[in-house]
Backbone as a ProteinNet text record, in pm:
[ID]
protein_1_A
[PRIMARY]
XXXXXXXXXXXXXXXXXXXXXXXXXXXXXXXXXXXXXXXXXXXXXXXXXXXXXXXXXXXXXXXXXXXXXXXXXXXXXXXXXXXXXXXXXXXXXXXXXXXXXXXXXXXXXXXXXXXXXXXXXXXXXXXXXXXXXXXXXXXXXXXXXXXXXXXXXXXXXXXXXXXXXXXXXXXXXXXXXXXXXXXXXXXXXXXXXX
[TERTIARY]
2971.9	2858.4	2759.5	2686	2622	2477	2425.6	2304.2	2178.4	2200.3	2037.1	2047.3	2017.6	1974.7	1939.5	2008.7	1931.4	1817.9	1715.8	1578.5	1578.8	1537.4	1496.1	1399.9	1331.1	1201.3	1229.2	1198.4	1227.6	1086.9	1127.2	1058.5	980.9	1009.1	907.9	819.7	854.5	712.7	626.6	711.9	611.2	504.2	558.7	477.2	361.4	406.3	300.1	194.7	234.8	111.1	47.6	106.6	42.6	-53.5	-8.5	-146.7	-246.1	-228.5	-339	-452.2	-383.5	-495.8	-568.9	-468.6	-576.5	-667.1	-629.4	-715.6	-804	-799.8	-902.1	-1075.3	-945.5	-1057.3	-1064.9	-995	-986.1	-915.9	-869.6	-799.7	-869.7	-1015	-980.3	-1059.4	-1083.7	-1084.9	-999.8	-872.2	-722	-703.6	-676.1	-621.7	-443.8	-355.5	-224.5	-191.9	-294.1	-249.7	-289.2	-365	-398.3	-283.6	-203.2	-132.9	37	39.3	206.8	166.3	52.8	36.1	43.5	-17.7	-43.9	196.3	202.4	340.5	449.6	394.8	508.9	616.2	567.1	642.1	584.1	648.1	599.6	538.9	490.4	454.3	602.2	686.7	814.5	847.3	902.9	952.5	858.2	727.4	594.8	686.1	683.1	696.2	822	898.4	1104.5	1080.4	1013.1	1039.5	924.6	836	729.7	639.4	687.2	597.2	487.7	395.6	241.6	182.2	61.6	-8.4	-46.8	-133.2	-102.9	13.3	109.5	244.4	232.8	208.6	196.9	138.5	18.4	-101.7	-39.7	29.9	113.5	149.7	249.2	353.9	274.5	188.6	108.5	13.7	-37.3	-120	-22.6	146.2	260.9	282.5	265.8	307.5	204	50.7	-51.4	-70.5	-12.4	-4.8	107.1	198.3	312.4	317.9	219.3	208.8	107.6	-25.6	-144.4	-224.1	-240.3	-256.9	-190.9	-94.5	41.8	-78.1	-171.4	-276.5	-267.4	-301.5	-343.8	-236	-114.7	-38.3	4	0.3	4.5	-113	-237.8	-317.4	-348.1	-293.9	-251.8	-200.2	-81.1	33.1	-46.2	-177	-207.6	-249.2	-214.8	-215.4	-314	-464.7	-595.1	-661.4	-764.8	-815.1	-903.8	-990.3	-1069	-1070.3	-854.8	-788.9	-786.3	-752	-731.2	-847.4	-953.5	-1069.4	-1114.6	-1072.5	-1098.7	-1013.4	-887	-825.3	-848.4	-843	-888	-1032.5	-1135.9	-1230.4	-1222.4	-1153.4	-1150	-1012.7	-909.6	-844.9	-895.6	-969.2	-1032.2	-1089.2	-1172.9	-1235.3	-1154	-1042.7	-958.9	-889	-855.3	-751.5	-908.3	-984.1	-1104.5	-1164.5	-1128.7	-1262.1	-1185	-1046.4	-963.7	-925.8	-911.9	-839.2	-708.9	-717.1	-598.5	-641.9	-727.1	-679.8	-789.6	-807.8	-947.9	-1002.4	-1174.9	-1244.8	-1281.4	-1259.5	-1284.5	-1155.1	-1145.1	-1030.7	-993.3	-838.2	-815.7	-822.6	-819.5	-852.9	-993.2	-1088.9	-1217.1	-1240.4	-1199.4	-1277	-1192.8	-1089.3	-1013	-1070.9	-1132.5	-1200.5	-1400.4	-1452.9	-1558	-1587.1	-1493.7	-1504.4	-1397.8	-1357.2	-1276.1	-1364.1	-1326.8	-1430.8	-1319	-1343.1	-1299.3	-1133.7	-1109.8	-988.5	-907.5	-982	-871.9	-922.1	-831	-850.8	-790.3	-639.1	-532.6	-490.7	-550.8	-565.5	-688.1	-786.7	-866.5	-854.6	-764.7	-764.8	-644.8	-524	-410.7	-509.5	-559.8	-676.9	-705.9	-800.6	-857.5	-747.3	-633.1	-552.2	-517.6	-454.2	-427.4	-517.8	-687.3	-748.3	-764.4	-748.2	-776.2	-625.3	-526.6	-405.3	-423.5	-468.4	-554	-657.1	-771	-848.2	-761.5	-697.3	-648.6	-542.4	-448.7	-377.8	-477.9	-551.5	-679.2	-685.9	-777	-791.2	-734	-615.3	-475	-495.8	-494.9	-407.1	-549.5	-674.6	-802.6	-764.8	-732.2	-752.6	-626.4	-571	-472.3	-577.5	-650.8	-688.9	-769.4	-760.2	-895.6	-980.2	-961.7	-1055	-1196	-1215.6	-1297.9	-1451.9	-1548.8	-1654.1	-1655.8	-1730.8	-1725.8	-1797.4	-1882.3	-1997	-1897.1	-1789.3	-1701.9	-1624	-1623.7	-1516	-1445.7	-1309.5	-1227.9	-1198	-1316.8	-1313.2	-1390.1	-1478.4	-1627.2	-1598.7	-1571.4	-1526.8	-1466.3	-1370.4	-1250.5	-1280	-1421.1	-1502.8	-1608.4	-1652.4	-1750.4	-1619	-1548.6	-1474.8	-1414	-1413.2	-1366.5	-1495.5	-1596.2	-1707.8	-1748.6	-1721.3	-1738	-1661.4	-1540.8	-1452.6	-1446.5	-1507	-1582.1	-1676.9	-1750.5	-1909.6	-1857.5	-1784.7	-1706.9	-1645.1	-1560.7	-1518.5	-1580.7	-1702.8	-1780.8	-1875.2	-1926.4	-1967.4	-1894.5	-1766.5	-1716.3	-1673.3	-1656.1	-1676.6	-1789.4	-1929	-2046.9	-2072.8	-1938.1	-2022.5	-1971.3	-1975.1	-2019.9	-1910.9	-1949.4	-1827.6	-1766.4	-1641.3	-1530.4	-1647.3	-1756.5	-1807.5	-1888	-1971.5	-2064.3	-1980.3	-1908.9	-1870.5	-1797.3	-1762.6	-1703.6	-1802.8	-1918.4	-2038.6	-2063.2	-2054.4	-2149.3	-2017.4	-1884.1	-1788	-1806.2	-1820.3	-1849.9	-1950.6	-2093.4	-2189.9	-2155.2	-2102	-2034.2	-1937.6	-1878	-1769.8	-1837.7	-1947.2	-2052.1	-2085.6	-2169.7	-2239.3	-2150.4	-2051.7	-1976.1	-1866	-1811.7	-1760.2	-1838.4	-1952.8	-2041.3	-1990.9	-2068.8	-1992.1	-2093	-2100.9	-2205	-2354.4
2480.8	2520.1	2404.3	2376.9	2269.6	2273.7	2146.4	2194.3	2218.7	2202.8	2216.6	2081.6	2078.1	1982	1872.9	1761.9	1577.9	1571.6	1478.2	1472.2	1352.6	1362.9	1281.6	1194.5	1157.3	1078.9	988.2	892.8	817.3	856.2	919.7	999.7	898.8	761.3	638.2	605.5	591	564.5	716.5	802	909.4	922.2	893.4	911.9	787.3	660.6	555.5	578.7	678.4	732.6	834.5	933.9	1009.2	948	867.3	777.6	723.2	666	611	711.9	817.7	948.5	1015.6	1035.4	1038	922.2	835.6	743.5	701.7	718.8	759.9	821.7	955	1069.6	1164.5	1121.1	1219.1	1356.2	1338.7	1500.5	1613.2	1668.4	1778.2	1755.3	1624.3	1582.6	1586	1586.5	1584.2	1734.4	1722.3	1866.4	1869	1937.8	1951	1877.6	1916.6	1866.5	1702.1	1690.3	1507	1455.1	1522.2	1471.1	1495.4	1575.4	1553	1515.4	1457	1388	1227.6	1228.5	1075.8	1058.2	1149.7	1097.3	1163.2	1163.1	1200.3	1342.7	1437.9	1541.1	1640.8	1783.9	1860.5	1956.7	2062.9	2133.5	2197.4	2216.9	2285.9	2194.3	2041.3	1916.3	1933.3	1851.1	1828.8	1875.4	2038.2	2119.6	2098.1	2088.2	2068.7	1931.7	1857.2	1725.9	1650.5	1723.5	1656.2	1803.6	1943	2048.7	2066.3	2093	2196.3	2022.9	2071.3	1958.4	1883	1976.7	1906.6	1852.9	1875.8	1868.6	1685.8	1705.3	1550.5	1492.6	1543.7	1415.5	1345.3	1429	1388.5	1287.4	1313.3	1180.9	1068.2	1089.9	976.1	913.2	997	918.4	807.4	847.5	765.7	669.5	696.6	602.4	485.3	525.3	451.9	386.4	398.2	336.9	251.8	246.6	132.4	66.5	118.3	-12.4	-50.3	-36.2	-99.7	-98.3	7.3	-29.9	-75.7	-140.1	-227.1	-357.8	-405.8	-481.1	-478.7	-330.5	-321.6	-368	-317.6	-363	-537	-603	-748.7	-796.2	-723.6	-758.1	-759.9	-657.6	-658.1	-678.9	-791.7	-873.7	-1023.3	-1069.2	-1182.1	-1222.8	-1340.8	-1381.9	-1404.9	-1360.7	-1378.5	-1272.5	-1218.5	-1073.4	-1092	-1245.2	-1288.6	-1299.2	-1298.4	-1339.2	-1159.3	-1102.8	-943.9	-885.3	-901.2	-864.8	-889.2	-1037.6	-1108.8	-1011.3	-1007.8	-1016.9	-826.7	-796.1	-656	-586.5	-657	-652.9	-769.6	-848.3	-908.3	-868.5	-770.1	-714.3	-559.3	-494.9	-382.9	-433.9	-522	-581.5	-599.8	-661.4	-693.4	-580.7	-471.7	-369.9	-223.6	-234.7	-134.8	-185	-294.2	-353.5	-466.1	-486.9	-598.7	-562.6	-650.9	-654.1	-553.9	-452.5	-379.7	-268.3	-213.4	-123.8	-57.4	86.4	204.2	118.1	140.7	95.7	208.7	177	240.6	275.6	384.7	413	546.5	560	698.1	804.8	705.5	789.2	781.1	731.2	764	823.7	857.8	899.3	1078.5	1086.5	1201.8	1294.2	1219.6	1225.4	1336.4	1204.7	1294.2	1358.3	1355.2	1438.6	1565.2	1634	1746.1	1877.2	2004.1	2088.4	2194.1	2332.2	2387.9	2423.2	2390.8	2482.4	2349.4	2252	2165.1	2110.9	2198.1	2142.3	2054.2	2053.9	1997.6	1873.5	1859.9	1736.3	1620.7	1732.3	1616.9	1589.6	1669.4	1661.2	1589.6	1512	1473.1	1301.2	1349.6	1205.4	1150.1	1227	1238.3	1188.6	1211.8	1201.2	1061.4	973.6	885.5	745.3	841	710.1	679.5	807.7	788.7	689.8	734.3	608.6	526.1	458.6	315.3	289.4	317.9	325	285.6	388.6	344.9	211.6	215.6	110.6	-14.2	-46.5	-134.2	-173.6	-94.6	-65.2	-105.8	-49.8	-128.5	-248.8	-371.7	-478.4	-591.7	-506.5	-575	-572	-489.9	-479	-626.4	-646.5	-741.5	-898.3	-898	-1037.5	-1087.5	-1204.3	-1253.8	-1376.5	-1381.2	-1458.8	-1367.2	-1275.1	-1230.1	-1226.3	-1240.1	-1203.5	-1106.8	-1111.9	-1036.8	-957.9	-946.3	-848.2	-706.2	-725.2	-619.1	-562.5	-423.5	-318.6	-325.8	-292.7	-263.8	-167.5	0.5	129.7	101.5	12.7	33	-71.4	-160.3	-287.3	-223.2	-114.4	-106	4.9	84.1	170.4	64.4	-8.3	-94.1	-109.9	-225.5	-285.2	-145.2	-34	31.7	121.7	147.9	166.5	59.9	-62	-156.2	-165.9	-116.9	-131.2	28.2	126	239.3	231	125.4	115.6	-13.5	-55.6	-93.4	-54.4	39.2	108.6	242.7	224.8	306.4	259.3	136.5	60	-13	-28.5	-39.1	15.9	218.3	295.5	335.1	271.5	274	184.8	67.1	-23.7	-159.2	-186	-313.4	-405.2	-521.7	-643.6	-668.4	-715.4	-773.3	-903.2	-1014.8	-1132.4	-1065.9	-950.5	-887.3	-847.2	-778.2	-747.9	-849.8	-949.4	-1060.8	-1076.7	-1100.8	-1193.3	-1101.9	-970.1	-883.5	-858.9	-826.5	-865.9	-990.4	-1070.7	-1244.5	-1260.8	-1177.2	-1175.7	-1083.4	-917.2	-856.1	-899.2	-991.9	-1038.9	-1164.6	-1246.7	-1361.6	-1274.1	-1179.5	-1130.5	-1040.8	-1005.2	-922.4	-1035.1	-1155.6	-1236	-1337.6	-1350.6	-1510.4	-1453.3	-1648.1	-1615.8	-1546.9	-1505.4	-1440.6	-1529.5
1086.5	1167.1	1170.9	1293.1	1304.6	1212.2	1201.5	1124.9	1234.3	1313.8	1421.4	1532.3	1599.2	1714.9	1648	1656.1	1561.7	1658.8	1535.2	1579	1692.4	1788.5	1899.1	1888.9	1740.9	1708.9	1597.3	1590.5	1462.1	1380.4	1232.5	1142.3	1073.7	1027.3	1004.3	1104	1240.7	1351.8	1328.5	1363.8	1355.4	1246	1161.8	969.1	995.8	1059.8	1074.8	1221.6	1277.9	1399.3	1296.2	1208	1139.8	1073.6	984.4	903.9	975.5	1125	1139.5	1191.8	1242.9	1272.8	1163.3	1055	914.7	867.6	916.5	885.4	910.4	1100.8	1142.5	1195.6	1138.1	1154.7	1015.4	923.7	805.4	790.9	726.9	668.8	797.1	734.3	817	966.1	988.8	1148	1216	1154	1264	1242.2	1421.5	1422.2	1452	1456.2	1468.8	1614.2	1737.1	1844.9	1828.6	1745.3	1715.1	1661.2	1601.3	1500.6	1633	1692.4	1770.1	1885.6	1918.6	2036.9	2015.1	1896	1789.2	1784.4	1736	1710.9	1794	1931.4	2035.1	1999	1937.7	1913.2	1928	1920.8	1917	1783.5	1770.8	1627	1564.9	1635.9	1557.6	1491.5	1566.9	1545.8	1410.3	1449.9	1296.2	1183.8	1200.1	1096.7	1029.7	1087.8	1068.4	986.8	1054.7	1001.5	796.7	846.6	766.4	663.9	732.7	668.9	732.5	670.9	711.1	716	777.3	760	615	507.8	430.7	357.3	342.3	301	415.9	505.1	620.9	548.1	532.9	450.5	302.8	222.3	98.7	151.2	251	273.6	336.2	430.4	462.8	359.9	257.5	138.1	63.2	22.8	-55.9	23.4	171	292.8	286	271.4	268.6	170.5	35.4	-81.7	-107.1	-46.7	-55.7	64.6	227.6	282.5	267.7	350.8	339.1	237.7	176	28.7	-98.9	-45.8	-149.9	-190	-121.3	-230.9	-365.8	-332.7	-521.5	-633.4	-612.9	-659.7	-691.1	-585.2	-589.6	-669.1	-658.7	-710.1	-826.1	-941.3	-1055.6	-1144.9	-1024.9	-1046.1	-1099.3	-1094.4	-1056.3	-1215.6	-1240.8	-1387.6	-1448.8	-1410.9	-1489	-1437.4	-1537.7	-1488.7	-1383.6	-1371.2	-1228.8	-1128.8	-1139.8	-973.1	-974.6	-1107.3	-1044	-957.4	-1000.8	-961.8	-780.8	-809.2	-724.1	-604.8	-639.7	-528.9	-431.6	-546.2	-532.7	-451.4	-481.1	-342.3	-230.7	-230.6	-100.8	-70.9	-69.3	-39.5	20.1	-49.3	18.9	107.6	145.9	289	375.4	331.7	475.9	493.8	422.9	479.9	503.2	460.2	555.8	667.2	678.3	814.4	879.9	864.2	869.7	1050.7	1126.8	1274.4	1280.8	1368.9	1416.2	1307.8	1182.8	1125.7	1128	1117.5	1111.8	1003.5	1072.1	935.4	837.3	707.5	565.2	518.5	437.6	341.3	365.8	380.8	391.9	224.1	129.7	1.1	21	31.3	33	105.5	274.5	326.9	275.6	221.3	179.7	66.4	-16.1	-109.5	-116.3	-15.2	14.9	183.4	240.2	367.5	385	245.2	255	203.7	304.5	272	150.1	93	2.6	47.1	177.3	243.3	249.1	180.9	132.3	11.9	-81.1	-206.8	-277.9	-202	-210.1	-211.1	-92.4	-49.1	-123.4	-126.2	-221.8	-372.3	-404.6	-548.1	-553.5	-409.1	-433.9	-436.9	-370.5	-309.6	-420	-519.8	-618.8	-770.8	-776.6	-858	-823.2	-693.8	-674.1	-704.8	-705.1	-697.5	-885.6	-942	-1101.3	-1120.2	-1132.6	-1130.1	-1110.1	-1042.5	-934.6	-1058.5	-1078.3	-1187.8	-1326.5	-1345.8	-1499.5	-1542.8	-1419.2	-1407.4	-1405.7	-1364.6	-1347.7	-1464.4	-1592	-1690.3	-1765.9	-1752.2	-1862	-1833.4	-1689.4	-1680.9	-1728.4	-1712.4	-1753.4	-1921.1	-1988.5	-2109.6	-2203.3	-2130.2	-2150.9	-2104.9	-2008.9	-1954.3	-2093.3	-2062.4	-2191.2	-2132.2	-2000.2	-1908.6	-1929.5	-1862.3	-1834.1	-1939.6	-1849.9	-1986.8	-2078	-2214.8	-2310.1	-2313.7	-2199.9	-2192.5	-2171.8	-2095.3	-1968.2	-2089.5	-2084.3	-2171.3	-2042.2	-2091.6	-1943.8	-1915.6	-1989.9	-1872.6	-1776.2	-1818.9	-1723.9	-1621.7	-1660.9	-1561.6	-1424.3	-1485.3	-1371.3	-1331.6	-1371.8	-1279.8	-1212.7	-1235.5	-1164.7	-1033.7	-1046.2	-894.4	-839.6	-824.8	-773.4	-748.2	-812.9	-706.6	-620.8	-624.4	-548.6	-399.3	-437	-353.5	-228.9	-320	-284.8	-193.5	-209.9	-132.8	-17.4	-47.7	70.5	171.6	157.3	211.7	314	244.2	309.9	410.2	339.7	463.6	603.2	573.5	686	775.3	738.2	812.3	880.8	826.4	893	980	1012.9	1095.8	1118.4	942.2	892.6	915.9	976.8	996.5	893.5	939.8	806.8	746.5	830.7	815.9	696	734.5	651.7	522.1	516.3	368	294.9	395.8	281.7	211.4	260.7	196.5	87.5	120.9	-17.8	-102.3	-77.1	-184.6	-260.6	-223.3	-256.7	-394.9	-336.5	-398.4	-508.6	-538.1	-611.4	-731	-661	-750.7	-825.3	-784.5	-851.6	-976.1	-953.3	-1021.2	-1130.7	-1114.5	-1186.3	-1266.4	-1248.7	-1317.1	-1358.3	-1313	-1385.4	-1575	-1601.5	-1731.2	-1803.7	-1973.2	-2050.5	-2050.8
[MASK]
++++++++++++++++++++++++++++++++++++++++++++++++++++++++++++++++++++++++++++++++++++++++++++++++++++++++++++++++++++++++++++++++++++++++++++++++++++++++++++++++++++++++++++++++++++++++++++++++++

């Protein structure tokens, strides 16, 4: 017996129109018709292929974390805790405010623009960015560049509220020229020596 009609859509383009409408407009700014108009299908298709909406947003948050946010990762990779730092807010600048991509963050804006009827979603939001955080944490706690003033919980809550207030400003507006400069200044002030 057959299994159903093969899908007529390639399920990777579709998943990469999905992200950029969450990315967009946020979790609960997209509505269903944003989302199979964004990826050329219909709501049965959506559903067959990807689940409920949030069940979509899952896969587009894993989607958003191994492509455009694959930074972080390289960035953790980098052999002194200064280049980590470093690379890590002038990497949030170019992928929130960078040419061709929505400005700000789809975990930030997931984070504080979800109301109670998505709890799900912000607390998947919410879980991803503490991982991000702690991994941080760990790879600071290994550097021995860094000043001695910096514990490396607080450190790796500092660049990630940094990278936070970035992200937010470039959904308000702010040029990629503009936040280089105040990443720039951020990262002076947060690595000068003791």
């Amino acid at each position: 017996m057959p299994g159903g009609r093969p899908r007529s859509f390639d399920a990777d383009t579709a998943l990469d129109r999905a992200l950029e409408v969450f990315w967009r407009h946020g979790y609960e700014g997209t509505s269903l018709t944003d989302l199979t108009t964004a990826m050329g299908i219909n709501k049965p298709s959506l559903y067959a292929a990807f689940g409920n909406k949030e069940e979509l947003f899952a896969k587009v948050l894993a989607r958003y974390l191994d492509g455009p946010g694959a930074y972080t990762a390289d960035a953790l990779a980098a052999p002194t805790g200064r280049e980590v730092v470093e690379r890590l807010v002038r990497g949030a600048v170019d992928l929130v405010a960078g040419e061709g991509t929505p400005h700000g963050c789809l975990c930030v804006n997931s984070v504080h623009a979800c109301g109670p009827d998505a709890h799900a979603v912000r607390r998947d939001a919410i879980a991803v960015r503490k991982a991000g955080e702690a991994a941080l944490r760990r790879r600071l706690e290994q550097a021995t560049d860094l000043p001695s003033r910096h514990d490396p919980a607080t450190l790796a809550a500092l660049v990630h509220t940094i990278t936070d207030g970035i992200a937010v400003q470039a959904a308000a507006g702010r040029s990629h020229a503009e936040l280089r400069r105040i990443g720039d200044l951020a990262l002076h002030a947060v690595l000068k020596g003791d």
